[in-house]
mmCIF file of C-alpha atoms in Angstrom:
data_model
loop_
_atom_site.group_PDB
_atom_site.id
_atom_site.type_symbol
_atom_site.label_atom_id
_atom_site.label_comp_id
_atom_site.label_asym_id
_atom_site.label_seq_id
_atom_site.Cartn_x
_atom_site.Cartn_y
_atom_site.Cartn_z
ATOM 1 C CA MET A 1 0.000 0.000 0.000
ATOM 2 C CA THR A 2 2.799 2.352 0.944
ATOM 3 C CA ASP A 3 4.692 1.481 -2.248
ATOM 4 C CA THR A 4 1.604 2.239 -4.364
ATOM 5 C CA VAL A 5 1.140 5.654 -2.753
ATOM 6 C CA ALA A 6 4.834 6.462 -3.159
ATOM 7 C CA LEU A 7 4.727 5.432 -6.818
ATOM 8 C CA ALA A 8 1.664 7.601 -7.460
ATOM 9 C CA GLN A 9 3.313 10.561 -5.747
ATOM 10 C CA SER A 10 6.472 10.130 -7.819
ATOM 11 C CA GLU A 11 4.518 9.953 -11.087
ATOM 12 C CA PHE A 12 2.380 13.005 -10.325
ATOM 13 C CA PRO A 13 5.141 15.629 -10.849
ATOM 14 C CA ALA A 14 6.166 13.990 -14.139
ATOM 15 C CA ASN A 15 2.582 14.010 -15.411
ATOM 16 C CA ALA A 16 2.161 17.609 -14.303
ATOM 17 C CA ARG A 17 5.344 18.627 -16.138
ATOM 18 C CA ARG A 18 4.194 16.890 -19.318
ATOM 19 C CA GLN A 19 0.822 18.603 -19.149
ATOM 20 C CA LYS A 20 2.519 21.925 -18.493
ATOM 21 C CA ARG A 21 4.772 21.489 -21.537
ATOM 22 C CA ALA A 22 1.778 20.528 -23.690
ATOM 23 C CA HIS A 23 -0.095 23.559 -22.392
ATOM 24 C CA ALA A 24 2.853 25.835 -23.220
ATOM 25 C CA ALA A 25 3.159 24.304 -26.697
ATOM 26 C CA GLY A 26 -0.534 24.941 -27.275
ATOM 27 C CA HIS A 27 -0.069 28.614 -26.369
ATOM 28 C CA VAL A 28 2.875 28.900 -28.765
ATOM 29 C CA LEU A 29 0.828 27.370 -31.590
ATOM 30 C CA SER A 30 -2.113 29.655 -30.843
ATOM 31 C CA TYR A 31 0.108 32.751 -30.953
ATOM 32 C CA LEU A 32 1.723 31.500 -34.159
ATOM 33 C CA GLY A 33 -1.690 30.878 -35.702
ATOM 34 C CA GLY A 34 -2.914 34.305 -34.654
ATOM 35 C CA THR A 35 0.184 35.898 -36.177
ATOM 36 C CA VAL A 36 -0.345 34.041 -39.460
ATOM 37 C CA VAL A 37 -4.015 35.048 -39.628
ATOM 38 C CA LEU A 38 -3.298 38.683 -38.745
ATOM 39 C CA THR A 39 -0.446 38.885 -41.255
ATOM 40 C CA THR A 40 -2.590 37.374 -44.011
ATOM 41 C CA VAL A 41 -5.510 39.718 -43.350
ATOM 42 C CA LEU A 42 -3.282 42.807 -43.145
ATOM 43 C CA GLY A 43 -1.502 41.719 -46.325
ATOM 44 C CA VAL A 44 -4.807 41.343 -48.176
ATOM 45 C CA ILE A 45 -5.797 44.854 -47.081
ATOM 46 C CA ALA A 46 -2.390 46.447 -47.776
ATOM 47 C CA VAL A 47 -2.175 45.184 -51.359
ATOM 48 C CA HIS A 48 -5.253 47.248 -52.243
ATOM 49 C CA PHE A 49 -3.247 50.425 -51.562
ATOM 50 C CA ILE A 50 -0.198 49.476 -53.650
ATOM 51 C CA PRO A 51 0.118 51.612 -56.813
ATOM 52 C CA GLY A 52 -0.880 49.618 -59.855
ATOM 53 C CA PHE A 53 -3.365 47.400 -58.012
ATOM 54 C CA ASP A 54 -5.671 45.997 -60.686
ATOM 55 C CA PRO A 55 -7.048 42.442 -60.513
ATOM 56 C CA TYR A 56 -8.879 42.676 -63.853
ATOM 57 C CA SER A 57 -6.472 44.296 -66.356
ATOM 58 C CA GLN A 58 -5.154 41.846 -68.972
ATOM 59 C CA ASN A 59 -1.785 42.004 -70.728
ATOM 60 C CA LEU A 60 -1.105 39.056 -73.025
ATOM 61 C CA SER A 61 2.475 40.195 -73.591
ATOM 62 C CA ALA A 62 3.126 39.570 -69.869
ATOM 63 C CA ALA A 63 1.223 36.298 -69.566
ATOM 64 C CA ARG A 64 2.443 33.572 -67.194
ATOM 65 C CA LEU A 65 5.280 35.540 -65.647
ATOM 66 C CA GLU A 66 6.984 33.622 -62.856
ATOM 67 C CA PRO A 67 6.849 34.943 -59.271
ATOM 68 C CA PHE A 68 9.525 37.562 -58.441
ATOM 69 C CA SER A 69 10.642 37.744 -62.073
ATOM 70 C CA ASP A 70 9.151 41.199 -62.605
ATOM 71 C CA PRO A 71 9.019 43.974 -59.957
ATOM 72 C CA ALA A 72 5.645 45.064 -61.333
ATOM 73 C CA HIS A 73 4.192 41.581 -60.729
ATOM 74 C CA LEU A 74 5.723 40.183 -57.536
ATOM 75 C CA LEU A 75 3.728 36.943 -57.573
ATOM 76 C CA GLY A 76 3.687 36.610 -61.352
ATOM 77 C CA THR A 77 0.744 36.698 -63.736
ATOM 78 C CA ASP A 78 -1.891 34.282 -64.959
ATOM 79 C CA ALA A 79 -2.563 32.954 -68.463
ATOM 80 C CA VAL A 80 -3.972 36.274 -69.706
ATOM 81 C CA GLY A 81 -1.456 38.526 -67.969
ATOM 82 C CA ARG A 82 -3.467 39.547 -64.912
ATOM 83 C CA ASP A 83 -1.426 40.348 -61.799
ATOM 84 C CA LEU A 84 -1.700 37.430 -59.365
ATOM 85 C CA LEU A 85 -0.915 39.511 -56.282
ATOM 86 C CA SER A 86 -3.801 41.850 -57.057
ATOM 87 C CA ARG A 87 -6.148 38.965 -57.784
ATOM 88 C CA LEU A 88 -5.039 37.141 -54.642
ATOM 89 C CA ALA A 89 -5.747 40.228 -52.519
ATOM 90 C CA ALA A 90 -9.090 40.904 -54.192
ATOM 91 C CA GLY A 91 -10.065 37.247 -53.857
ATOM 92 C CA GLY A 92 -8.975 37.223 -50.220
ATOM 93 C CA LYS A 93 -11.111 40.260 -49.453
ATOM 94 C CA THR A 94 -14.142 38.639 -51.071
ATOM 95 C CA THR A 95 -13.527 35.277 -49.415
ATOM 96 C CA LEU A 96 -13.052 36.730 -45.931
ATOM 97 C CA LEU A 97 -16.072 39.050 -46.148
ATOM 98 C CA ILE A 98 -18.343 36.239 -47.314
ATOM 99 C CA THR A 99 -16.950 33.959 -44.600
ATOM 100 C CA LEU A 100 -17.699 36.547 -41.903
ATOM 101 C CA ALA A 101 -21.222 36.953 -43.273
ATOM 102 C CA ILE A 102 -21.824 33.178 -43.237
ATOM 103 C CA VAL A 103 -20.399 32.677 -39.743
ATOM 104 C CA SER A 104 -22.378 35.653 -38.393
ATOM 105 C CA LEU A 105 -25.600 34.263 -39.866
ATOM 106 C CA ASN A 106 -24.817 30.807 -38.456
ATOM 107 C CA MET A 107 -24.193 32.264 -35.013
ATOM 108 C CA PHE A 108 -27.336 34.420 -35.071
ATOM 109 C CA VAL A 109 -29.695 31.645 -36.182
ATOM 110 C CA GLY A 110 -28.142 29.017 -33.912
ATOM 111 C CA THR A 111 -28.049 31.275 -30.857
ATOM 112 C CA VAL A 112 -31.678 32.358 -31.200
ATOM 113 C CA LEU A 113 -33.007 28.838 -31.744
ATOM 114 C CA GLY A 114 -30.788 27.341 -29.051
ATOM 115 C CA LEU A 115 -31.839 29.956 -26.472
ATOM 116 C CA LEU A 116 -35.531 29.409 -27.215
ATOM 117 C CA ALA A 117 -35.202 25.618 -27.053
ATOM 118 C CA GLY A 118 -33.179 25.609 -23.848
ATOM 119 C CA TYR A 119 -35.090 28.276 -21.956
ATOM 120 C CA PHE A 120 -38.662 27.237 -22.733
ATOM 121 C CA GLY A 121 -38.198 23.492 -23.307
ATOM 122 C CA GLY A 122 -41.321 21.384 -23.911
ATOM 123 C CA TRP A 123 -42.843 21.207 -27.361
ATOM 124 C CA LEU A 124 -40.738 24.115 -28.645
ATOM 125 C CA ASP A 125 -37.571 22.242 -27.714
ATOM 126 C CA ASN A 126 -38.859 19.146 -29.539
ATOM 127 C CA VAL A 127 -39.708 21.123 -32.687
ATOM 128 C CA ILE A 128 -36.326 22.856 -32.794
ATOM 129 C CA ALA A 129 -34.573 19.526 -32.160
ATOM 130 C CA LEU A 130 -36.480 18.043 -35.119
ATOM 131 C CA VAL A 131 -35.501 20.981 -37.347
ATOM 132 C CA THR A 132 -31.892 20.568 -36.227
ATOM 133 C CA ASP A 133 -31.866 16.858 -37.102
ATOM 134 C CA VAL A 134 -33.390 17.550 -40.514
ATOM 135 C CA SER A 135 -30.824 20.294 -41.187
ATOM 136 C CA LEU A 136 -27.981 17.954 -40.219
ATOM 137 C CA ALA A 137 -29.217 15.419 -42.756
ATOM 138 C CA LEU A 138 -29.424 18.022 -45.542
ATOM 139 C CA PRO A 139 -26.195 18.180 -47.616
ATOM 140 C CA ALA A 140 -25.285 21.804 -48.221
ATOM 141 C CA VAL A 141 -23.474 21.043 -51.483
ATOM 142 C CA LEU A 142 -26.453 19.203 -53.011
ATOM 143 C CA LEU A 143 -28.771 22.006 -51.910
ATOM 144 C CA MET A 144 -26.403 24.543 -53.438
ATOM 145 C CA ILE A 145 -26.341 22.613 -56.726
ATOM 146 C CA ALA A 146 -30.142 22.439 -56.860
ATOM 147 C CA LEU A 147 -30.676 26.124 -56.045
ATOM 148 C CA SER A 148 -27.891 27.215 -58.410
ATOM 149 C CA ALA A 149 -29.633 25.361 -61.229
ATOM 150 C CA ILE A 150 -32.821 27.286 -60.457
ATOM 151 C CA PHE A 151 -31.579 30.772 -59.542
ATOM 152 C CA GLY A 152 -28.032 30.740 -60.857
ATOM 153 C CA PRO A 153 -24.886 30.765 -58.712
ATOM 154 C CA SER A 154 -24.206 33.943 -56.745
ATOM 155 C CA ALA A 155 -22.594 35.193 -53.557
ATOM 156 C CA THR A 156 -25.983 35.938 -51.989
ATOM 157 C CA LEU A 157 -27.226 32.415 -52.629
ATOM 158 C CA MET A 158 -24.056 30.911 -51.156
ATOM 159 C CA ILE A 159 -24.333 33.049 -48.013
ATOM 160 C CA LEU A 160 -27.967 32.065 -47.503
ATOM 161 C CA VAL A 161 -27.420 28.351 -48.140
ATOM 162 C CA LEU A 162 -24.327 28.033 -45.939
ATOM 163 C CA GLY A 163 -25.792 30.405 -43.366
ATOM 164 C CA PHE A 164 -28.943 28.339 -42.902
ATOM 165 C CA THR A 165 -27.346 24.884 -43.079
ATOM 166 C CA HIS A 166 -24.454 25.210 -40.591
ATOM 167 C CA TRP A 167 -26.086 26.735 -37.510
ATOM 168 C CA MET A 168 -26.752 23.442 -35.716
ATOM 169 C CA ASN A 169 -23.609 23.365 -33.577
ATOM 170 C CA PHE A 170 -24.362 26.879 -32.364
ATOM 171 C CA ALA A 171 -27.928 25.880 -31.517
ATOM 172 C CA ARG A 172 -26.855 22.793 -29.578
ATOM 173 C CA LEU A 173 -24.278 24.707 -27.562
ATOM 174 C CA ALA A 174 -26.687 27.561 -26.833
ATOM 175 C CA ARG A 175 -29.409 25.102 -25.813
ATOM 176 C CA SER A 176 -27.191 23.151 -23.431
ATOM 177 C CA THR A 177 -25.996 26.367 -21.786
ATOM 178 C CA SER A 178 -29.552 27.693 -21.473
ATOM 179 C CA VAL A 179 -30.750 24.452 -19.907
ATOM 180 C CA ALA A 180 -27.960 24.689 -17.332
ATOM 181 C CA LEU A 181 -28.790 28.327 -16.543
ATOM 182 C CA ARG A 182 -32.580 28.335 -16.409
ATOM 183 C CA GLY A 183 -32.614 26.737 -12.954
ATOM 184 C CA ARG A 184 -30.122 29.173 -11.442
ATOM 185 C CA ASP A 185 -31.229 31.715 -8.855
ATOM 186 C CA PHE A 186 -30.258 34.758 -10.917
ATOM 187 C CA VAL A 187 -32.609 33.531 -13.678
ATOM 188 C CA ILE A 188 -35.482 32.374 -11.449
ATOM 189 C CA ALA A 189 -35.540 35.509 -9.268
ATOM 190 C CA PRO A 190 -36.411 38.068 -11.997
ATOM 191 C CA ARG A 191 -39.069 35.701 -13.361
ATOM 192 C CA MET A 192 -40.699 35.550 -9.928
ATOM 193 C CA LEU A 193 -40.585 39.365 -9.770
ATOM 194 C CA GLY A 194 -42.567 39.587 -13.002
ATOM 195 C CA ALA A 195 -39.844 40.117 -15.607
ATOM 196 C CA SER A 196 -40.786 38.970 -19.091
ATOM 197 C CA SER A 197 -39.083 35.956 -20.664
ATOM 198 C CA ALA A 198 -37.558 38.167 -23.352
ATOM 199 C CA ARG A 199 -35.979 40.406 -20.718
ATOM 200 C CA VAL A 200 -34.676 37.464 -18.678
ATOM 201 C CA ILE A 201 -33.134 35.860 -21.764
ATOM 202 C CA ARG A 202 -31.592 39.119 -22.973
ATOM 203 C CA THR A 203 -30.289 40.270 -19.583
ATOM 204 C CA HIS A 204 -29.413 37.115 -17.650
ATOM 205 C CA VAL A 205 -28.981 34.219 -20.098
ATOM 206 C CA LEU A 206 -27.576 35.708 -23.299
ATOM 207 C CA PRO A 207 -24.464 37.289 -21.658
ATOM 208 C CA HIS A 208 -23.421 33.830 -20.442
ATOM 209 C CA VAL A 209 -24.063 32.219 -23.836
ATOM 210 C CA MET A 210 -22.335 34.724 -26.134
ATOM 211 C CA PRO A 211 -18.706 34.031 -25.073
ATOM 212 C CA GLN A 212 -19.129 30.387 -26.054
ATOM 213 C CA MET A 213 -20.785 31.420 -29.316
ATOM 214 C CA PHE A 214 -17.819 33.602 -30.221
ATOM 215 C CA ILE A 215 -15.402 30.765 -29.444
ATOM 216 C CA LEU A 216 -17.380 28.407 -31.679
ATOM 217 C CA ALA A 217 -17.503 31.088 -34.382
ATOM 218 C CA VAL A 218 -13.710 31.384 -34.392
ATOM 219 C CA THR A 219 -13.270 27.624 -34.632
ATOM 220 C CA SER A 220 -15.758 27.383 -37.526
ATOM 221 C CA ILE A 221 -14.115 30.054 -39.708
ATOM 222 C CA GLY A 222 -11.608 27.640 -41.200
ATOM 223 C CA HIS A 223 -14.309 25.099 -42.056
ATOM 224 C CA VAL A 224 -16.432 27.765 -43.749
ATOM 225 C CA ILE A 225 -13.463 29.041 -45.786
ATOM 226 C CA LEU A 226 -12.731 25.513 -47.014
ATOM 227 C CA LEU A 227 -16.366 24.898 -47.869
ATOM 228 C CA GLN A 228 -16.666 28.225 -49.660
ATOM 229 C CA ALA A 229 -13.450 27.630 -51.611
ATOM 230 C CA GLY A 230 -14.758 24.207 -52.604
ATOM 231 C CA LEU A 231 -18.012 25.672 -53.907
ATOM 232 C CA ASP A 232 -16.110 28.347 -55.844
ATOM 233 C CA TYR A 233 -13.874 25.652 -57.300
ATOM 234 C CA LEU A 234 -16.952 23.702 -58.435
ATOM 235 C CA GLY A 235 -18.338 26.831 -60.072
ATOM 236 C CA LEU A 236 -21.237 27.104 -57.611
ATOM 237 C CA GLY A 237 -20.118 30.298 -55.903
ATOM 238 C CA ILE A 238 -18.896 33.641 -57.177
ATOM 239 C CA GLN A 239 -18.406 33.639 -60.921
ATOM 240 C CA ALA A 240 -15.477 34.880 -63.024
ATOM 241 C CA PRO A 241 -14.031 37.401 -63.579
ATOM 242 C CA GLU A 242 -14.596 38.214 -59.861
ATOM 243 C CA PRO A 243 -11.620 36.576 -58.105
ATOM 244 C CA THR A 244 -11.897 34.238 -55.130
ATOM 245 C CA TRP A 245 -9.288 31.878 -53.738
ATOM 246 C CA GLY A 246 -11.224 28.798 -54.825
ATOM 247 C CA GLY A 247 -11.879 30.386 -58.205
ATOM 248 C CA LEU A 248 -8.167 31.141 -58.684
ATOM 249 C CA VAL A 249 -7.370 27.456 -58.127
ATOM 250 C CA LEU A 250 -10.014 26.571 -60.718
ATOM 251 C CA GLU A 251 -8.569 29.037 -63.227
ATOM 252 C CA GLY A 252 -5.021 27.827 -62.717
ATOM 253 C CA GLN A 253 -5.606 24.074 -62.939
ATOM 254 C CA ASN A 254 -5.674 24.175 -66.751
ATOM 255 C CA TYR A 255 -2.142 25.592 -66.741
ATOM 256 C CA LEU A 256 -0.748 23.479 -63.912
ATOM 257 C CA ARG A 257 2.240 22.241 -65.935
ATOM 258 C CA LEU A 258 3.037 25.544 -67.619
ATOM 259 C CA SER A 259 2.525 27.854 -64.606
ATOM 260 C CA PRO A 260 1.961 25.852 -61.410
ATOM 261 C CA TRP A 261 2.172 29.004 -59.265
ATOM 262 C CA GLN A 262 -1.353 29.903 -60.393
ATOM 263 C CA VAL A 263 -2.586 26.997 -58.247
ATOM 264 C CA ILE A 264 0.109 26.925 -55.568
ATOM 265 C CA ILE A 265 -0.225 30.573 -54.495
ATOM 266 C CA PRO A 266 -4.015 30.651 -53.807
ATOM 267 C CA GLY A 267 -3.808 27.132 -52.368
ATOM 268 C CA LEU A 268 -1.081 28.279 -49.981
ATOM 269 C CA ALA A 269 -3.220 31.268 -48.961
ATOM 270 C CA ILE A 270 -6.127 28.943 -48.130
ATOM 271 C CA PHE A 271 -3.793 26.643 -46.192
ATOM 272 C CA LEU A 272 -2.315 29.494 -44.144
ATOM 273 C CA ILE A 273 -5.608 31.140 -43.190
ATOM 274 C CA VAL A 274 -7.341 27.830 -42.358
ATOM 275 C CA GLY A 275 -4.390 26.401 -40.440
ATOM 276 C CA GLY A 276 -3.765 29.684 -38.650
ATOM 277 C CA THR A 277 -7.397 29.929 -37.620
ATOM 278 C CA GLN A 278 -7.408 26.406 -36.225
ATOM 279 C CA PHE A 279 -4.249 26.994 -34.193
ATOM 280 C CA PHE A 280 -5.486 30.388 -33.028
ATOM 281 C CA SER A 281 -8.730 28.855 -31.753
ATOM 282 C CA GLN A 282 -6.688 26.785 -29.281
ATOM 283 C CA ARG A 283 -6.118 30.003 -27.340
ATOM 284 C CA PHE A 284 -9.791 30.047 -26.404
ATOM 285 C CA THR A 285 -10.110 26.348 -25.628
ATOM 286 C CA ALA A 286 -6.847 26.012 -23.671
ATOM 287 C CA GLU A 287 -8.613 26.735 -20.382
ATOM 288 C CA ASN A 288 -10.046 23.225 -20.515
ATOM 289 C CA ASN A 289 -6.554 21.737 -20.690
ATOM 290 C CA LYS A 290 -4.714 23.507 -17.891
ATOM 291 C CA PRO A 291 -2.034 21.454 -16.165
ATOM 292 C CA LEU A 292 -2.811 20.082 -12.744
ATOM 293 C CA ARG A 293 -1.343 21.919 -9.814
ATOM 294 C CA LYS A 294 0.328 20.017 -7.053
ATOM 295 C CA VAL A 295 -1.528 20.311 -3.778
ATOM 296 C CA ARG A 296 0.808 20.982 -0.877
#
């Protein structure tokens, strides 16, 4: 018995040190991811102010210039002589703005439905749960294909489809938090004093739900960017000549052997922003993985 206790006590500091190192590594990765995301976003914005910025002008005499071969075209040109740096920045602006719109719509719809389901419960909770299950079973890509065939592909259609088909995680998280809060004293007391349900939800429940919604929003940005780039690559999103990162990959695939940088550069931009976002999100979830402290 004494040997078992001594062994456990000897292993505890080692486990604590390993957890502490893992925790520190997670912080380093989160800072690195945040730096990558911030640098990418600032770069996308800064390019718009560089003299000569023009993502649409064609110059066949300067077609397929290699990166860094011409000071006027730092990242080279595409098959019709358009500046890739300008198109990358313009496509990044469009991609990021649409992503923010989709994530904001997801968060709004999911938070509202989750709060209603968790706070009121009963038949309303059952109806919202049914809608959530149906939405989970509905493939966004197939819905986008069907609606694009009817209305034509557009940015508005993509925002609406992705905004109303990826809110379920927000709703589930908001519901579980509301269920945990509705029995607390600071929620019951104003109800007993005659406060309306809308006021109780807005004043006492929503402030506790929103921090978790923002964390989930940050973690979902990378997924939305990938999904949006995939739809643009399939021709279901924003149409040419408007540049997007997925659209740039689609344009460059026909010239992959002659000018592979047309695919590599936008693909690298997608990789950096998605990977950086995923690492950066660890900053918000690291609190759940704090190392154990030795009790004296």
